[in-house]
mmCIF file of N, CA and C in Angstrom:
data_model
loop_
_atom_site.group_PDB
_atom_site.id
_atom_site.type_symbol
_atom_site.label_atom_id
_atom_site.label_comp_id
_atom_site.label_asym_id
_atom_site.label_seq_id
_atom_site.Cartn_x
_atom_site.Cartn_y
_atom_site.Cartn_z
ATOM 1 N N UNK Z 1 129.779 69.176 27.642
ATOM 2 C CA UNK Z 1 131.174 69.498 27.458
ATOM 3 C C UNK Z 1 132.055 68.321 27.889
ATOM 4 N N UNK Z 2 132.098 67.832 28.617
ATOM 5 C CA UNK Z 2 132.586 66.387 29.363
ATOM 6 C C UNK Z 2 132.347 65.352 28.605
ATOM 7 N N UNK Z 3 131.024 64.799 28.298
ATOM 8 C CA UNK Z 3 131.014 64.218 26.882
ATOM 9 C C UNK Z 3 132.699 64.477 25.754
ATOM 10 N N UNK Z 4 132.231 65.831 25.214
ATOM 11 C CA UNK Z 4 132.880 65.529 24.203
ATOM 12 C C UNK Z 4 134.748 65.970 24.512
ATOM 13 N N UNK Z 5 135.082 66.025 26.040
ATOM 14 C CA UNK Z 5 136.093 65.911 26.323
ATOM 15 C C UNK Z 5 136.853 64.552 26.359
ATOM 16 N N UNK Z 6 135.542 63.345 26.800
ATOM 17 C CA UNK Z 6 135.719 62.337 26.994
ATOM 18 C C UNK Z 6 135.842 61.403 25.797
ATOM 19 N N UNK Z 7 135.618 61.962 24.361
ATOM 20 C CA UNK Z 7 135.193 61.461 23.359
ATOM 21 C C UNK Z 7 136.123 61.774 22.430
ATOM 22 N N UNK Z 8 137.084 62.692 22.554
ATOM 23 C CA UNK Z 8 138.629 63.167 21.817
ATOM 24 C C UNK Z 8 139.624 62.476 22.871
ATOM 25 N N UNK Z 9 139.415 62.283 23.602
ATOM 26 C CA UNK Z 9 140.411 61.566 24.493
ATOM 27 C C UNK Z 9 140.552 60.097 24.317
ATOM 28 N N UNK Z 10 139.151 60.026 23.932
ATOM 29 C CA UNK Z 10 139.217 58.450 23.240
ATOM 30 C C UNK Z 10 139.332 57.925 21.884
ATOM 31 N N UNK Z 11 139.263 58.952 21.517
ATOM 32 C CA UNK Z 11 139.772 58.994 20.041
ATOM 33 C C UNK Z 11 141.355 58.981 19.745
ATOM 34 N N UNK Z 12 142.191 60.198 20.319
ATOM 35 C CA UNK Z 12 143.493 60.218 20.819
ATOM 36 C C UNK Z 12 144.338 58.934 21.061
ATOM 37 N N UNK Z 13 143.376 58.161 21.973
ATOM 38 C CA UNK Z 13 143.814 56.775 22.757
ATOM 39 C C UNK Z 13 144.174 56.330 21.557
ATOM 40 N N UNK Z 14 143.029 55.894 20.988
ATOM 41 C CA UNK Z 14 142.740 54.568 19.809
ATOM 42 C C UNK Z 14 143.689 54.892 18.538
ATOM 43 N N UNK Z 15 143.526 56.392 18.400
ATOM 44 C CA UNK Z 15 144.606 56.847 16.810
ATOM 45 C C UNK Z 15 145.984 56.498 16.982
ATOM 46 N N UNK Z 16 146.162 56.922 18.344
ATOM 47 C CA UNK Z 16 147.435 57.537 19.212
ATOM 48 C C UNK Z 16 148.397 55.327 18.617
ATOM 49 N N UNK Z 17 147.336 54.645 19.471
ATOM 50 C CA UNK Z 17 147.747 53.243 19.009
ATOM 51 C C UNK Z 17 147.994 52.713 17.901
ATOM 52 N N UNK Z 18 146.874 53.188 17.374
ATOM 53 C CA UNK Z 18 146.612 52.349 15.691
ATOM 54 C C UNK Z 18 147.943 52.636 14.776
ATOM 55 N N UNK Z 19 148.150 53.790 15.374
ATOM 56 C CA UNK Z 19 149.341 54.490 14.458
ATOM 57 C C UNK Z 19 151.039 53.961 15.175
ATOM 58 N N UNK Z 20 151.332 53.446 16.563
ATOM 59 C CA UNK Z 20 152.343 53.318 16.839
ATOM 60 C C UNK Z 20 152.081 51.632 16.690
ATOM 61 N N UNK Z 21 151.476 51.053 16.419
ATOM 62 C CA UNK Z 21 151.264 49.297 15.948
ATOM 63 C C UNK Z 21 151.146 49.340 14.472
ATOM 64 N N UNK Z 22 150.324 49.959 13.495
ATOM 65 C CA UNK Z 22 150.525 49.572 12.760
ATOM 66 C C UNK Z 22 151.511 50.000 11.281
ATOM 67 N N UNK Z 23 152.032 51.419 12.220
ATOM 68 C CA UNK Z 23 152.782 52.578 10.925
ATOM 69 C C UNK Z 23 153.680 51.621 11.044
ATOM 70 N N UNK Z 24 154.962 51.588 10.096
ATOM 71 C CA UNK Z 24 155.759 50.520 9.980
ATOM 72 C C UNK Z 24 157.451 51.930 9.608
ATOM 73 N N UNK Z 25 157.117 52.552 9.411
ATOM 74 C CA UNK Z 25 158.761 53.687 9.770
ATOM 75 C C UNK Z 25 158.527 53.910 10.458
ATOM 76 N N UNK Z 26 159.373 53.557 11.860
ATOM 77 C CA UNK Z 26 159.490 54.139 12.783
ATOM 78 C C UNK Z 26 159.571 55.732 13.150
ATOM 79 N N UNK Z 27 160.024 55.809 12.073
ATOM 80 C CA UNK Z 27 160.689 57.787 11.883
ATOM 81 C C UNK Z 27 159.291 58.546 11.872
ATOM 82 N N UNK Z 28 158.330 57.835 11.021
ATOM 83 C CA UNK Z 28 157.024 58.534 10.563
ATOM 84 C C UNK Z 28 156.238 58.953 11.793
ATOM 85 N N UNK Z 29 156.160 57.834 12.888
ATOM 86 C CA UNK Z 29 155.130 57.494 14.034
ATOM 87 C C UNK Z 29 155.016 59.021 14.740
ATOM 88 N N UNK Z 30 155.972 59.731 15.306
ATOM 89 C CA UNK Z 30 156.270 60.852 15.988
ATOM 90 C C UNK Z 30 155.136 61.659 15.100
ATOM 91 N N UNK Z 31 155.750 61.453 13.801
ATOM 92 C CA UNK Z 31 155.182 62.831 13.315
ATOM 93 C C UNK Z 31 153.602 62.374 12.839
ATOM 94 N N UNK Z 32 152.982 61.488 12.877
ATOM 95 C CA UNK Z 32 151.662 61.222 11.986
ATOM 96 C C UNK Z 32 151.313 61.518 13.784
ATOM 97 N N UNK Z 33 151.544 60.891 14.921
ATOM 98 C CA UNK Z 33 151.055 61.483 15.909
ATOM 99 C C UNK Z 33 150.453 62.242 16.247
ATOM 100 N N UNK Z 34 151.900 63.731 15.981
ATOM 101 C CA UNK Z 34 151.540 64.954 16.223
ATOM 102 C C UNK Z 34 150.577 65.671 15.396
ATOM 103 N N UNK Z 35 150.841 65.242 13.902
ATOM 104 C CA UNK Z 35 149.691 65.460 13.127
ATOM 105 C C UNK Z 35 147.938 65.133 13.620
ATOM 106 N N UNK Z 36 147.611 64.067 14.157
ATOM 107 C CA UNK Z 36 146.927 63.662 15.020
ATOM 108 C C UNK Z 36 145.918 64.231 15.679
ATOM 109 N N UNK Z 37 147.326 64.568 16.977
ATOM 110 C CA UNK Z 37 146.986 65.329 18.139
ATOM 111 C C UNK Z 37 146.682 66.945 17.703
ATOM 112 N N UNK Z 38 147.048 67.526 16.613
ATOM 113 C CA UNK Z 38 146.588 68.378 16.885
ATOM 114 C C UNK Z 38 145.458 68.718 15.697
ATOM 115 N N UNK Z 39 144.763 67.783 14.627
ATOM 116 C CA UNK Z 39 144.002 68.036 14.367
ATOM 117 C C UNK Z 39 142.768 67.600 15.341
ATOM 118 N N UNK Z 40 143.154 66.430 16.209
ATOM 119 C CA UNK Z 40 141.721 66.463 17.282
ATOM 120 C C UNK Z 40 142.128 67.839 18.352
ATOM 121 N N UNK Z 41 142.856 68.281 18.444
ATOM 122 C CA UNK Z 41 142.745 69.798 19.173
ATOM 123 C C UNK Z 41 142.432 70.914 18.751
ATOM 124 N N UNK Z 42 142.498 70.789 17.435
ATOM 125 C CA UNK Z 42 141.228 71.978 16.323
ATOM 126 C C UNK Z 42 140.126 71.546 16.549
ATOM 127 N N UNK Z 43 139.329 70.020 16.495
ATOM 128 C CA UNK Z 43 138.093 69.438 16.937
ATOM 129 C C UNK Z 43 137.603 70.264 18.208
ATOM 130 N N UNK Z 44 138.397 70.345 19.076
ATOM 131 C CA UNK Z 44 137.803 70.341 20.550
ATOM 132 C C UNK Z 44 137.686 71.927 20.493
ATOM 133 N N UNK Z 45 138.522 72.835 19.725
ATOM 134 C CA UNK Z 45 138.570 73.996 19.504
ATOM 135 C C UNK Z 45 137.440 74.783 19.084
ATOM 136 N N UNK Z 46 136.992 73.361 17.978
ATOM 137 C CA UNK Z 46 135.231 73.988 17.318
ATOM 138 C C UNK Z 46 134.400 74.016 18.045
ATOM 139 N N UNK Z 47 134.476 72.614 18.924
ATOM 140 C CA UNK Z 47 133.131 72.308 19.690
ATOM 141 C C UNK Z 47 133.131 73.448 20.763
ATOM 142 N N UNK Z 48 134.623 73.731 20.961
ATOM 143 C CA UNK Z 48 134.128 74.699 22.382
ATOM 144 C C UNK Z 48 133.236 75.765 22.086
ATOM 145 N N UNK Z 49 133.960 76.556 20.145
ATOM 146 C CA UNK Z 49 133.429 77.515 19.797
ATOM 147 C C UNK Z 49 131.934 77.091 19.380
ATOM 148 N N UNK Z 50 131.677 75.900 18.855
ATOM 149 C CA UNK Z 50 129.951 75.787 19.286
ATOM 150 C C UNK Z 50 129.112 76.146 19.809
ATOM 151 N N UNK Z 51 129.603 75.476 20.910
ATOM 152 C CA UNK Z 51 128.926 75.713 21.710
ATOM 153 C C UNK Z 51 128.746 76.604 22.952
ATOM 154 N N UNK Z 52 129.770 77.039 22.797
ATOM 155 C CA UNK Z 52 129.148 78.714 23.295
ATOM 156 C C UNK Z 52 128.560 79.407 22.422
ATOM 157 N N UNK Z 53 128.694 79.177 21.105
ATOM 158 C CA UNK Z 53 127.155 79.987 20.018
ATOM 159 C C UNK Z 53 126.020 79.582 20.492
ATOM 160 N N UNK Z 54 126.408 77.933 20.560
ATOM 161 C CA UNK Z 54 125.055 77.941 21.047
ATOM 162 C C UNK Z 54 123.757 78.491 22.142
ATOM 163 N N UNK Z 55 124.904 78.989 23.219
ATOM 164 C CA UNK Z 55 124.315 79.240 24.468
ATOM 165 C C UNK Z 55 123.803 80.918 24.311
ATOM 166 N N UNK Z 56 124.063 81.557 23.205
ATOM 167 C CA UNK Z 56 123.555 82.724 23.056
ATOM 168 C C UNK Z 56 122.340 83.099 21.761
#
């Protein structure tokens, strides 16, 4: 679980950047962000639901 806490967080980091260096409207950045952030928070959403399937 820590793993893959540690592994959306670093993903986050790197998108979170790529997108405020290289988007070029300023106006856009906010929102491709949030777009972002919360499709890696559906990610973390699955894995949780994973893997508690898995454990049963």
């Amino acid at each position: 679980m820590f793993f893959f806490v540690a592994l959306l967080s670093h993903m986050w980091v790197g998108l979170r950047d790529v997108v405020f260096d290289y988007l070029q409207p300023a106006s856009l950045r906010p929102l491709v962000a949030g777009v972002l952030g919360i499709g890696l928070a559906g990610v973390g959403v699955w894995l949780v639901w994973i893997l508690f399937r898995a454990q049963t």
